Amino acid sequence: MTGSASGIGAAVRAHLEKAGHRVIGVDLRDADVTADLSTADGRAHAIAEITRLSEGTLDGFLPFAGVAAATGRPGDLLVSVNYFGAIAVLEGILPLLRNSESASVVLVSSNSTTTQPNWPVDLAEACLAGDEARAREIANSFGEWGAIQAYPATKAALAWYARTRSAELIKDGIRINAIAPGIIDTPMTQEGSTDPLTGAGMKGFLDQTPIGRAGRPEEIAELAGFLISDRASFFVGSVIFCDGGIDAAFRGKDW
Ligand code: NAI
């Protein structure tokens, strides 16, 4: 898995290890494999190290590394970490997943895809088409709003990837699904809550969340642990919202 050092990823790692799995964690720090997934070199290093440490077979992959929306943060960083940092590594380790008798991949999308209006569809399309340069260019065209526009677009592209590639991957015995969390209490959202642009939006979101609170990383880890297991054997290409009810409240019958 990636993003294992913090927040949701750290909770997923703990959950999987408690269930008896061996986890190979990739992150910028405090991980089995230290790699910067925003770069081609970092991704190649991660793929090589995962290949070496797994000894040729992987039963699962959870690319959870991500960068949040924040005022002034370059949008291209989100394109390269959130989408390409996940998908390029996934595609590099497919041979290891094919060697498993039943492999599962869990991508992490977001309910910002359905609750944040007017995100750039062309950016998500460029991601899905594998055109990193074009996706980065579109993200940067929004200036200081780049990260705020790019975040839901990169997360939508991950959900689309799970849905559109699932039929092809299941032929090799690989189930791919995505989780779309709402606001989860992690270092990422703690940073976002103090941001001049995203802070107010996050507070408004929390106020409208039917359950009346942010989620806990362990609540996402439960779902990830289920989806990665054989207990979820009929889940293929699903995008599962886990958000305290806000997607349901916003969209009702319109999904
Ligand atoms: P976090 O900030 O606590 O953890 C993110 C991890 O990704 C960190 O360990 C960080 O070092 C790693 N990372 C960042 N850039 C990297 C890079 N270039 N190379 C390698 N690793 C890198 O964030 P959190 O909240 O745990 O988020 C985890 C995932 O869940 C992210 O993909 C995020 O977008 C997604 N998500 C989070 C939500 C939330 O409310 N916290 C809601 C919906 C989705």
Tab-separated table of C-alpha atoms and ligand atoms in Angstrom:
chain	number	residue	atom	x	y	z
A	1	MET	CA	0.000	0.000	0.000
A	2	THR	CA	1.015	3.629	-0.366
A	3	GLY	CA	0.442	6.487	2.062
A	4	SER	CA	1.004	4.101	4.969
A	5	ALA	CA	2.697	6.642	7.265
A	6	SER	CA	-0.256	8.838	8.164
A	7	GLY	CA	-3.988	9.197	8.588
A	8	ILE	CA	-6.206	6.707	6.771
A	9	GLY	CA	-3.223	4.799	5.353
A	10	ALA	CA	-1.719	4.269	8.809
A	11	ALA	CA	-5.097	3.016	10.075
A	12	VAL	CA	-5.408	0.663	7.097
A	13	ARG	CA	-1.926	-0.685	7.718
A	14	ALA	CA	-2.706	-1.348	11.397
A	15	HIS	CA	-6.032	-2.988	10.494
A	16	LEU	CA	-4.459	-5.294	7.890
A	17	GLU	CA	-1.569	-6.258	10.150
A	18	LYS	CA	-3.986	-7.062	12.970
A	19	ALA	CA	-5.810	-9.364	10.534
A	20	GLY	CA	-2.525	-11.194	9.906
A	21	HIS	CA	-1.533	-9.701	6.555
A	22	ARG	CA	2.010	-8.782	5.670
A	23	VAL	CA	2.006	-5.160	4.513
A	24	ILE	CA	4.591	-3.389	2.365
A	25	GLY	CA	4.161	0.323	3.018
A	26	VAL	CA	5.334	3.040	0.623
A	27	ASP	CA	5.532	6.669	1.687
A	28	LEU	CA	7.730	9.734	1.758
A	29	ARG	CA	8.954	8.700	5.226
A	30	ASP	CA	8.476	6.066	7.946
A	31	ALA	CA	7.795	3.274	5.452
A	32	ASP	CA	9.241	-0.003	4.175
A	33	VAL	CA	9.842	1.759	0.867
A	34	THR	CA	10.654	5.462	0.837
A	35	ALA	CA	9.594	6.980	-2.467
A	36	ASP	CA	8.251	10.248	-3.831
A	37	LEU	CA	5.306	9.128	-5.948
A	38	SER	CA	4.982	12.522	-7.623
A	39	THR	CA	7.948	11.646	-9.857
A	40	ALA	CA	8.587	8.962	-12.476
A	41	ASP	CA	11.830	8.014	-10.690
A	42	GLY	CA	10.024	7.658	-7.347
A	43	ARG	CA	7.345	5.458	-8.896
A	44	ALA	CA	9.957	3.282	-10.640
A	45	HIS	CA	11.795	2.887	-7.328
A	46	ALA	CA	8.535	1.944	-5.565
A	47	ILE	CA	7.681	-0.643	-8.245
A	48	ALA	CA	11.178	-2.166	-8.065
A	49	GLU	CA	11.141	-2.353	-4.275
A	50	ILE	CA	7.596	-3.757	-4.058
A	51	THR	CA	8.607	-6.378	-6.635
A	52	ARG	CA	11.686	-7.303	-4.606
A	53	LEU	CA	9.978	-7.367	-1.195
A	54	SER	CA	6.901	-9.270	-2.418
A	55	GLU	CA	9.048	-11.985	-4.021
A	56	GLY	CA	6.798	-11.947	-7.078
A	57	THR	CA	3.254	-12.178	-5.712
A	58	LEU	CA	0.876	-9.624	-4.212
A	59	ASP	CA	-2.646	-10.355	-2.987
A	60	GLY	CA	-3.679	-6.726	-2.756
A	61	PHE	CA	-2.816	-3.120	-3.482
A	62	LEU	CA	-4.169	-0.010	-1.768
A	63	PRO	CA	-2.659	3.186	-3.189
A	64	PHE	CA	-3.793	5.670	-0.527
A	65	ALA	CA	-1.057	8.352	-0.768
A	66	GLY	CA	-2.639	11.697	-1.490
A	67	VAL	CA	-2.238	15.440	-1.305
A	68	ALA	CA	-5.037	17.740	-0.159
A	69	ALA	CA	-6.533	20.794	-1.740
A	70	ALA	CA	-5.034	23.961	-0.241
A	71	THR	CA	-4.869	27.561	-1.329
A	72	GLY	CA	-1.827	28.251	-3.512
A	73	ARG	CA	-0.716	24.601	-3.670
A	74	PRO	CA	0.198	23.736	-7.266
A	75	GLY	CA	-2.565	21.704	-8.882
A	76	ASP	CA	-0.052	19.619	-10.820
A	77	LEU	CA	1.232	18.087	-7.576
A	78	LEU	CA	-2.224	16.610	-6.915
A	79	VAL	CA	-2.398	15.251	-10.472
A	80	SER	CA	0.958	13.527	-10.082
A	81	VAL	CA	0.463	12.129	-6.566
A	82	ASN	CA	-3.273	11.449	-6.278
A	83	TYR	CA	-3.854	9.952	-9.715
A	84	PHE	CA	-0.586	9.039	-11.445
A	85	GLY	CA	1.170	8.102	-8.192
A	86	ALA	CA	-1.567	5.507	-7.704
A	87	ILE	CA	-2.197	4.295	-11.246
A	88	ALA	CA	1.394	4.208	-12.549
A	89	VAL	CA	2.430	2.079	-9.572
A	90	LEU	CA	-0.658	-0.138	-9.943
A	91	GLU	CA	0.116	-0.731	-13.614
A	92	GLY	CA	3.751	-1.450	-12.752
A	93	ILE	CA	2.859	-4.134	-10.229
A	94	LEU	CA	0.062	-5.828	-12.206
A	95	PRO	CA	2.293	-8.867	-12.918
A	96	LEU	CA	2.602	-9.416	-9.132
A	97	LEU	CA	-1.180	-9.197	-8.675
A	98	ARG	CA	-1.764	-11.592	-11.586
A	99	ASN	CA	0.392	-14.134	-9.747
A	100	SER	CA	-2.077	-14.189	-6.846
A	101	GLU	CA	-4.986	-16.628	-6.815
A	102	SER	CA	-7.367	-13.799	-5.882
A	103	ALA	CA	-6.096	-10.241	-5.874
A	104	SER	CA	-7.920	-7.089	-4.876
A	105	VAL	CA	-7.179	-3.412	-5.473
A	106	VAL	CA	-8.840	-0.619	-3.492
A	107	LEU	CA	-8.500	2.925	-4.835
A	108	VAL	CA	-9.372	5.941	-2.706
A	109	SER	CA	-11.671	8.415	-4.407
A	110	SER	CA	-13.638	11.033	-2.418
A	111	ASN	CA	-17.160	12.292	-1.986
A	112	SER	CA	-15.895	15.683	-3.204
A	113	THR	CA	-16.578	14.157	-6.646
A	114	THR	CA	-20.321	14.469	-6.068
A	115	THR	CA	-20.531	17.253	-3.507
A	116	GLN	CA	-18.077	19.856	-4.896
A	117	PRO	CA	-19.643	21.491	-7.967
A	118	ASN	CA	-18.100	22.223	-11.353
A	119	TRP	CA	-14.777	20.449	-11.107
A	120	PRO	CA	-12.901	20.259	-14.436
A	121	VAL	CA	-14.058	17.178	-16.312
A	122	ASP	CA	-11.324	17.645	-18.945
A	123	LEU	CA	-8.703	17.251	-16.215
A	124	ALA	CA	-10.246	13.958	-15.094
A	125	GLU	CA	-10.454	12.803	-18.731
A	126	ALA	CA	-6.761	13.629	-19.278
A	127	CYS	CA	-5.896	11.542	-16.199
A	128	LEU	CA	-7.957	8.582	-17.358
A	129	ALA	CA	-6.334	8.837	-20.803
A	130	GLY	CA	-2.916	8.576	-19.114
A	131	ASP	CA	-1.863	12.055	-20.288
A	132	GLU	CA	-0.037	13.364	-17.208
A	133	ALA	CA	1.462	16.404	-18.971
A	134	ARG	CA	-1.963	17.585	-20.193
A	135	ALA	CA	-3.626	16.940	-16.819
A	136	ARG	CA	-0.879	18.927	-15.036
A	137	GLU	CA	-1.265	21.770	-17.525
A	138	ILE	CA	-5.039	21.965	-16.960
A	139	ALA	CA	-4.581	21.873	-13.175
A	140	ASN	CA	-2.065	24.717	-13.263
A	141	SER	CA	-4.331	26.851	-15.462
A	142	PHE	CA	-6.450	27.528	-12.340
A	143	GLY	CA	-3.611	29.395	-10.613
A	144	GLU	CA	-3.985	29.541	-6.834
A	145	TRP	CA	-7.213	27.516	-7.148
A	146	GLY	CA	-5.327	24.711	-8.930
A	147	ALA	CA	-5.326	22.242	-6.057
A	148	ILE	CA	-8.938	22.979	-5.160
A	149	GLN	CA	-10.057	22.255	-8.738
A	150	ALA	CA	-7.701	19.308	-9.193
A	151	TYR	CA	-8.640	17.440	-6.005
A	152	PRO	CA	-12.148	16.240	-6.996
A	153	ALA	CA	-11.077	15.774	-10.633
A	154	THR	CA	-8.197	13.441	-9.695
A	155	LYS	CA	-10.524	11.571	-7.333
A	156	ALA	CA	-13.222	11.242	-10.012
A	157	ALA	CA	-10.614	9.860	-12.407
A	158	LEU	CA	-9.719	7.192	-9.832
A	159	ALA	CA	-13.387	6.199	-9.499
A	160	TRP	CA	-13.707	6.102	-13.298
A	161	TYR	CA	-10.567	3.969	-13.507
A	162	ALA	CA	-12.041	1.445	-11.063
A	163	ARG	CA	-15.302	1.314	-12.993
A	164	THR	CA	-13.932	1.279	-16.555
A	165	ARG	CA	-11.007	-1.136	-16.002
A	166	SER	CA	-12.752	-3.580	-13.705
A	167	ALA	CA	-14.084	-5.860	-16.456
A	168	GLU	CA	-10.641	-6.204	-18.020
A	169	LEU	CA	-8.849	-6.774	-14.700
A	170	ILE	CA	-11.271	-9.394	-13.403
A	171	LYS	CA	-10.310	-11.586	-16.377
A	172	ASP	CA	-6.967	-11.918	-14.585
A	173	GLY	CA	-8.683	-12.529	-11.244
A	174	ILE	CA	-8.050	-8.974	-10.007
A	175	ARG	CA	-11.003	-7.192	-8.374
A	176	ILE	CA	-10.755	-3.407	-8.400
A	177	ASN	CA	-13.073	-1.133	-6.412
A	178	ALA	CA	-12.936	2.374	-4.978
A	179	ILE	CA	-13.899	3.977	-1.688
A	180	ALA	CA	-15.281	7.525	-1.642
A	181	PRO	CA	-14.848	8.846	1.911
A	182	GLY	CA	-16.291	12.036	3.283
A	183	ILE	CA	-14.348	14.218	5.702
A	184	ILE	CA	-12.185	11.954	7.851
A	185	ASP	CA	-10.266	13.343	10.812
A	186	THR	CA	-6.617	13.059	9.714
A	187	PRO	CA	-3.580	15.358	9.401
A	188	MET	CA	-4.828	16.153	5.871
A	189	THR	CA	-8.163	17.544	7.019
A	190	GLN	CA	-6.611	19.180	10.076
A	191	GLU	CA	-4.472	21.161	7.622
A	192	GLY	CA	-7.499	21.854	5.388
A	193	SER	CA	-9.620	23.160	8.264
A	194	THR	CA	-7.241	26.091	8.789
A	195	ASP	CA	-6.906	26.957	5.083
A	196	PRO	CA	-8.488	30.315	4.077
A	197	LEU	CA	-10.417	28.810	1.131
A	198	THR	CA	-11.100	25.205	2.109
A	199	GLY	CA	-11.576	25.810	5.853
A	200	ALA	CA	-14.994	27.440	5.566
A	201	GLY	CA	-16.148	24.873	3.010
A	202	MET	CA	-15.118	22.011	5.274
A	203	LYS	CA	-16.941	23.500	8.224
A	204	GLY	CA	-20.079	23.903	6.086
A	205	PHE	CA	-19.761	20.279	4.973
A	206	LEU	CA	-19.419	19.013	8.521
A	207	ASP	CA	-22.417	21.075	9.633
A	208	GLN	CA	-24.501	19.431	6.897
A	209	THR	CA	-23.225	15.877	7.429
A	210	PRO	CA	-26.202	13.885	8.695
A	211	ILE	CA	-24.179	11.888	11.223
A	212	GLY	CA	-22.978	15.177	12.730
A	213	ARG	CA	-19.240	14.495	12.854
A	214	ALA	CA	-16.171	13.726	10.780
A	215	GLY	CA	-15.268	10.100	10.148
A	216	ARG	CA	-12.469	8.272	11.908
A	217	PRO	CA	-9.603	6.705	9.898
A	218	GLU	CA	-10.477	3.330	11.461
A	219	GLU	CA	-13.952	3.516	9.893
A	220	ILE	CA	-12.391	3.686	6.424
A	221	ALA	CA	-9.882	0.980	7.367
A	222	GLU	CA	-12.786	-1.396	8.179
A	223	LEU	CA	-14.190	-0.914	4.684
A	224	ALA	CA	-10.792	-1.175	2.990
A	225	GLY	CA	-10.052	-4.329	4.976
A	226	PHE	CA	-13.340	-5.846	3.835
A	227	LEU	CA	-12.899	-4.909	0.158
A	228	ILE	CA	-9.366	-6.264	0.040
A	229	SER	CA	-10.506	-9.598	1.489
A	230	ASP	CA	-12.166	-12.561	-0.194
A	231	ARG	CA	-15.305	-11.755	1.829
A	232	ALA	CA	-15.882	-9.066	-0.818
A	233	SER	CA	-15.585	-11.580	-3.662
A	234	PHE	CA	-18.551	-10.204	-5.673
A	235	PHE	CA	-17.444	-6.544	-5.515
A	236	VAL	CA	-16.073	-5.601	-8.940
A	237	GLY	CA	-15.904	-1.997	-10.180
A	238	SER	CA	-17.916	-0.613	-7.251
A	239	VAL	CA	-17.473	2.914	-5.896
A	240	ILE	CA	-18.587	2.890	-2.270
A	241	PHE	CA	-19.387	6.112	-0.454
A	242	CYS	CA	-18.519	6.088	3.237
A	243	ASP	CA	-19.275	9.629	4.356
A	244	GLY	CA	-21.709	9.887	7.246
A	245	GLY	CA	-24.626	10.412	4.865
A	246	ILE	CA	-23.672	13.596	3.024
A	247	ASP	CA	-23.645	12.167	-0.516
A	248	ALA	CA	-27.098	10.704	0.158
A	249	ALA	CA	-28.279	14.035	1.573
A	250	PHE	CA	-26.968	15.990	-1.442
A	251	ARG	CA	-28.078	13.631	-4.204
A	252	GLY	CA	-31.052	11.723	-2.833
A	253	LYS	CA	-32.564	9.690	-5.672
A	254	ASP	CA	-30.262	11.311	-8.258
A	255	TRP	CA	-27.271	9.005	-8.537
B	1	NAI	P1	-2.653	12.194	5.206
B	1	NAI	O1	-2.092	13.504	4.760
B	1	NAI	O2	-2.817	11.944	6.658
B	1	NAI	O3	-1.809	11.000	4.565
B	1	NAI	C1	-1.399	11.036	3.233
B	1	NAI	C2	-0.118	10.230	3.104
B	1	NAI	O4	0.295	10.307	1.722
B	1	NAI	C3	1.029	10.766	3.969
B	1	NAI	O5	1.621	9.722	4.711
B	1	NAI	C4	1.969	11.368	2.957
B	1	NAI	O6	3.328	11.343	3.355
B	1	NAI	C5	1.711	10.494	1.728
B	1	NAI	N1	2.155	11.194	0.522
B	1	NAI	C6	1.860	12.456	0.149
B	1	NAI	N2	2.555	12.796	-0.946
B	1	NAI	C7	3.314	11.714	-1.270
B	1	NAI	C8	4.261	11.464	-2.304
B	1	NAI	N3	4.606	12.402	-3.196
B	1	NAI	N4	4.836	10.248	-2.345
B	1	NAI	C9	4.538	9.298	-1.411
B	1	NAI	N5	3.653	9.485	-0.410
B	1	NAI	C10	3.057	10.687	-0.337
B	1	NAI	O7	-4.034	12.074	4.429
B	1	NAI	P2	-5.328	11.156	4.681
B	1	NAI	O8	-6.394	12.059	5.101
B	1	NAI	O9	-5.000	9.974	5.466
B	1	NAI	O10	-5.667	10.728	3.175
B	1	NAI	C11	-5.367	9.446	2.662
B	1	NAI	C12	-6.050	9.310	1.315
B	1	NAI	O11	-7.465	9.407	1.491
B	1	NAI	C13	-5.667	10.405	0.333
B	1	NAI	O12	-5.582	9.857	-0.966
B	1	NAI	C14	-6.830	11.367	0.428
B	1	NAI	O13	-6.986	12.139	-0.739
B	1	NAI	C15	-7.980	10.404	0.624
B	1	NAI	N6	-9.160	10.995	1.223
B	1	NAI	C16	-9.068	11.601	2.463
B	1	NAI	C17	-10.189	12.163	3.013
B	1	NAI	C18	-10.148	12.835	4.339
B	1	NAI	O14	-11.147	13.494	4.693
B	1	NAI	N7	-9.088	12.723	5.119
B	1	NAI	C19	-11.484	12.131	2.308
B	1	NAI	C20	-11.458	11.485	1.036
B	1	NAI	C21	-10.331	10.929	0.522
